CSV table of C-alpha atoms in Angstrom, one decimal:
chain,number,residue,atom,x,y,z
S,1,ASP,CA,105.7,103.3,101.3
S,2,ALA,CA,102.4,101.7,100.7
S,3,LYS,CA,102.3,98.7,98.3
S,4,THR,CA,100.6,98.9,94.9
S,5,THR,CA,99.0,96.3,92.7
S,6,GLN,CA,99.0,96.5,88.9
S,7,PRO,CA,98.1,94.1,86.2
S,8,PRO,CA,101.3,92.6,84.7
S,9,SER,CA,100.4,93.4,81.1
S,10,MET,CA,97.9,95.2,78.9
S,11,ASP,CA,97.4,95.7,75.2
S,12,CYS,CA,96.0,98.8,73.6
S,13,ALA,CA,95.3,99.7,70.0
S,14,GLU,CA,97.2,102.6,68.5
S,15,GLY,CA,95.1,105.8,68.7
S,16,ARG,CA,92.9,104.5,71.4
S,17,ALA,CA,92.9,105.5,75.0
S,18,ALA,CA,95.0,103.3,77.3
S,19,ASN,CA,93.6,103.0,80.8
S,20,LEU,CA,96.1,101.6,83.3
S,21,PRO,CA,94.6,100.7,86.8
S,22,CYS,CA,96.4,100.6,90.1
S,23,ASN,CA,95.3,99.5,93.5
S,24,HIS,CA,96.8,101.2,96.6
S,25,SER,CA,94.4,100.3,99.4
S,26,THR,CA,96.8,101.0,102.2
S,27,ILE,CA,97.8,104.5,101.1
S,28,SER,CA,98.0,106.9,104.0
S,29,GLY,CA,96.6,110.4,104.0
S,30,ASN,CA,99.9,112.2,103.2
S,31,GLU,CA,101.1,109.9,100.4
S,32,TYR,CA,100.9,110.9,96.8
S,33,VAL,CA,100.3,108.7,93.8
S,34,TYR,CA,103.0,108.8,91.2
S,35,TRP,CA,103.2,107.3,87.8
S,36,TYR,CA,106.5,106.7,86.0
S,37,ARG,CA,107.2,104.7,82.8
S,38,GLN,CA,110.3,102.9,81.6
S,39,ILE,CA,110.9,102.4,77.9
S,40,HIS,CA,113.1,99.4,77.2
S,41,SER,CA,116.7,99.9,78.3
S,42,GLN,CA,116.2,103.5,79.4
S,43,GLY,CA,115.8,105.2,82.7
S,44,PRO,CA,112.3,105.8,84.1
S,45,GLN,CA,110.4,108.9,83.1
S,46,TYR,CA,108.1,110.9,85.3
S,47,ILE,CA,104.5,111.1,84.0
S,48,ILE,CA,102.2,112.6,86.6
S,49,HIS,CA,101.3,112.6,90.2
S,50,GLY,CA,98.3,113.4,92.4
S,51,LEU,CA,97.1,113.5,96.0
S,52,LYS,CA,93.3,113.7,95.9
S,53,ASN,CA,92.1,115.5,92.9
S,54,ASN,CA,92.2,114.3,89.3
S,55,GLU,CA,95.2,115.7,87.4
S,56,THR,CA,96.0,116.2,83.8
S,57,ASN,CA,99.1,117.3,82.0
S,58,GLU,CA,100.4,117.1,78.4
S,59,MET,CA,101.2,113.4,78.8
S,60,ALA,CA,98.3,111.8,80.6
S,61,SER,CA,95.4,112.1,83.0
S,62,LEU,CA,95.3,110.7,86.5
S,63,ILE,CA,92.0,109.7,88.0
S,64,ILE,CA,92.0,109.0,91.8
S,65,THR,CA,89.0,107.5,93.5
S,66,GLU,CA,87.3,109.4,96.3
S,67,ASP,CA,88.6,106.9,98.9
S,68,ARG,CA,92.1,107.1,97.3
S,69,LYS,CA,92.4,103.3,97.3
S,70,SER,CA,92.8,103.1,93.6
S,71,SER,CA,93.7,105.2,90.6
S,72,THR,CA,93.8,105.0,86.8
S,73,LEU,CA,96.4,106.5,84.5
S,74,ILE,CA,94.9,107.5,81.1
S,75,LEU,CA,96.9,108.0,77.9
S,76,PRO,CA,94.3,109.6,75.7
S,77,HIS,CA,95.6,108.6,72.3
S,78,ALA,CA,98.2,105.8,72.7
S,79,THR,CA,101.0,105.7,70.1
S,80,LEU,CA,103.7,103.0,69.5
S,81,ARG,CA,106.1,105.1,71.4
S,82,ASP,CA,104.0,104.6,74.5
S,83,THR,CA,104.9,101.0,74.7
S,84,ALA,CA,106.7,100.7,78.0
S,85,VAL,CA,106.4,99.4,81.6
S,86,TYR,CA,104.3,101.7,83.7
S,87,TYR,CA,104.9,102.0,87.4
S,88,CYS,CA,102.3,103.2,89.9
S,89,ILE,CA,104.1,104.3,93.1
S,90,VAL,CA,102.8,105.8,96.3
S,91,SER,CA,105.2,108.0,98.2
S,92,LEU,CA,105.6,110.8,100.6
S,93,SER,CA,106.5,114.1,99.1
S,94,GLY,CA,108.6,116.9,100.3
S,95,ALA,CA,112.2,117.4,101.1
S,96,GLY,CA,114.0,114.3,102.1
S,97,SER,CA,111.1,112.0,101.2
S,98,TYR,CA,111.8,111.1,97.6
S,99,GLN,CA,112.5,107.4,97.9
S,100,LEU,CA,110.5,105.6,95.2
S,101,THR,CA,109.8,101.9,95.6
S,102,PHE,CA,109.2,100.3,92.3
S,103,GLY,CA,106.9,97.3,92.0
S,104,LYS,CA,106.6,95.1,88.9
S,105,GLY,CA,104.5,97.6,86.9
S,106,THR,CA,102.3,97.0,83.9
S,107,LYS,CA,103.8,96.3,80.6
S,108,LEU,CA,101.8,98.2,78.1
S,109,SER,CA,102.0,97.1,74.5
S,110,VAL,CA,100.5,99.5,71.9
S,111,ILE,CA,99.4,97.5,68.9
S,112,PRO,CA,99.4,99.0,65.4
K,1,GLY,CA,112.1,118.8,82.1
K,2,ALA,CA,115.3,118.5,84.0
K,3,VAL,CA,118.1,116.4,82.6
K,4,VAL,CA,120.2,113.8,84.4
K,5,SER,CA,123.1,112.2,82.5
K,6,GLN,CA,125.2,109.1,83.2
K,7,HIS,CA,128.6,108.1,82.0
K,8,PRO,CA,129.4,105.7,80.6
K,9,SER,CA,126.3,104.3,79.0
K,10,TRP,CA,127.8,100.9,78.9
K,11,VAL,CA,131.0,99.3,80.2
K,12,ILE,CA,132.6,95.9,80.1
K,13,CYS,CA,135.2,95.1,82.7
K,14,LYS,CA,137.1,92.1,83.8
K,15,SER,CA,136.3,90.3,87.1
K,16,GLY,CA,138.2,91.7,90.0
K,17,THR,CA,138.6,95.2,88.6
K,18,SER,CA,136.7,98.4,89.6
K,19,VAL,CA,134.5,100.6,87.6
K,20,LYS,CA,133.2,104.1,88.2
K,21,ILE,CA,129.8,105.3,87.0
K,22,GLU,CA,129.1,109.1,87.0
K,23,CYS,CA,125.7,110.7,87.5
K,24,ARG,CA,125.3,114.4,86.7
K,25,SER,CA,122.3,116.7,87.1
K,26,LEU,CA,122.9,119.0,84.1
K,27,ASP,CA,120.6,122.0,84.7
K,28,PHE,CA,119.8,121.8,88.4
K,29,GLN,CA,121.4,121.1,91.7
K,30,ALA,CA,120.7,118.0,93.7
K,31,THR,CA,121.7,117.6,97.3
K,32,THR,CA,120.3,114.0,97.1
K,33,MET,CA,120.7,111.5,94.4
K,34,PHE,CA,119.5,107.9,94.3
K,35,TRP,CA,121.2,104.8,92.8
K,36,TYR,CA,119.2,101.9,91.6
K,37,ARG,CA,120.1,98.5,90.1
K,38,GLN,CA,117.9,96.6,87.7
K,39,PHE,CA,118.5,93.0,86.7
K,40,PRO,CA,117.0,91.7,83.4
K,41,LYS,CA,113.2,91.5,83.4
K,42,GLN,CA,113.1,92.8,87.0
K,43,SER,CA,112.1,96.0,88.5
K,44,LEU,CA,114.4,98.7,89.8
K,45,MET,CA,115.8,98.1,93.3
K,46,LEU,CA,117.0,101.1,95.3
K,47,MET,CA,120.6,100.5,96.3
K,48,ALA,CA,121.5,103.7,98.2
K,49,THR,CA,120.8,107.4,98.8
K,50,SER,CA,123.7,109.7,97.9
K,51,ASN,CA,123.9,112.9,100.0
K,52,GLU,CA,126.1,115.8,99.0
K,53,GLY,CA,128.8,116.4,101.6
K,54,SER,CA,127.9,113.4,103.8
K,55,LYS,CA,128.0,109.6,103.7
K,56,ALA,CA,125.6,107.7,101.6
K,57,THR,CA,122.8,105.7,103.1
K,58,TYR,CA,122.6,102.1,101.8
K,59,GLU,CA,119.6,99.8,101.6
K,60,GLN,CA,119.6,96.6,103.5
K,61,GLY,CA,121.7,93.9,101.8
K,62,VAL,CA,123.8,96.3,99.8
K,63,GLU,CA,127.5,96.2,100.6
K,64,LYS,CA,128.8,99.7,101.3
K,65,ASP,CA,132.4,98.6,100.9
K,66,LYS,CA,131.7,97.1,97.5
K,67,PHE,CA,129.5,99.9,96.1
K,68,LEU,CA,131.3,103.1,97.0
K,69,ILE,CA,129.3,106.3,96.6
K,70,ASN,CA,130.7,109.8,96.5
K,71,HIS,CA,128.6,112.9,96.2
K,72,ALA,CA,131.3,115.6,96.0
K,73,SER,CA,129.3,118.4,94.5
K,74,LEU,CA,125.7,119.5,94.0
K,75,THR,CA,125.6,118.1,90.4
K,76,LEU,CA,127.7,115.0,90.6
K,77,SER,CA,127.4,111.6,92.3
K,78,THR,CA,129.6,108.6,91.5
K,79,LEU,CA,129.1,104.9,92.1
K,80,THR,CA,132.2,102.8,92.1
K,81,VAL,CA,131.8,99.0,91.9
K,82,THR,CA,134.9,97.6,93.5
K,83,SER,CA,136.3,94.2,92.7
K,84,ALA,CA,133.5,93.5,90.3
K,85,HIS,CA,132.2,90.0,89.7
K,86,PRO,CA,129.9,88.6,87.0
K,87,GLU,CA,127.0,88.7,89.4
K,88,ASP,CA,127.4,92.5,89.6
K,89,SER,CA,126.5,92.7,85.9
K,90,SER,CA,123.4,94.8,85.8
K,91,PHE,CA,121.7,98.0,84.7
K,92,TYR,CA,122.6,100.8,87.1
K,93,ILE,CA,120.4,103.9,87.1
K,94,CYS,CA,120.7,107.1,89.1
K,95,SER,CA,118.0,109.7,89.8
K,96,ALA,CA,117.7,113.1,91.3
K,97,PRO,CA,114.7,115.0,92.7
K,98,GLN,CA,113.9,118.5,91.4
K,99,GLY,CA,111.3,120.4,93.4
K,100,PRO,CA,109.0,118.7,95.8
K,101,TYR,CA,107.5,116.1,93.5
K,102,GLU,CA,109.4,115.2,90.4
K,103,GLN,CA,112.3,112.8,90.2
K,104,TYR,CA,114.5,112.7,87.1
K,105,PHE,CA,116.3,109.5,86.1
K,106,GLY,CA,119.5,109.1,84.1
K,107,PRO,CA,119.6,106.9,81.0
K,108,GLY,CA,121.3,104.1,82.9
K,109,THR,CA,124.7,102.3,82.7
K,110,ARG,CA,124.8,98.7,81.6
K,111,LEU,CA,127.7,97.0,83.3
K,112,THR,CA,129.0,93.6,82.1
K,113,VAL,CA,131.6,91.9,84.1
K,114,THR,CA,133.4,89.1,82.3
């Protein structure tokens, strides 16, 4: 899997948008960008994934640059419960290709 | 979303004993499950891939004779830590893919070896 680079930590005011960047300059054409988060002492939780196009679901939006070398996860209205470590992962998809390699992630602290 | 459970959620065992951790997919079948280990303030490290009906695949540096994995059914994988030592104390997490994209994680099992 390609490596990713994320800032180690970020703060965000409650109610504001949280924008978490990720660099994945060596991503290959058939690799997806996945975002997971891990709240303290829990298992990771899937947030969103994308290949080329921007994606949105009930949790977040994912913006992928045209050259696919970087992406941004957007939590539109951060709450205290969004405080967690956010992992950006690039991985092949499809049967038998589910291995996820976790980096150090970004520790997001939502401030009241 | 899909649910993956783990049992127990925490366990304390004495050095030299063995402990079994169960991972269940509650509302879907999983021919493949993954086991991760996470030390304090570190990221998740993949230990092994559990395959239903066949042998597990271990990552480099993970002792297969110490971490026994059994994937006997489409909804259950077990990880047995044999002859546990204090350095095996960690947070063990399993996951299972559902569909082509999403992977669901269990809540984790905290193992403390005294």
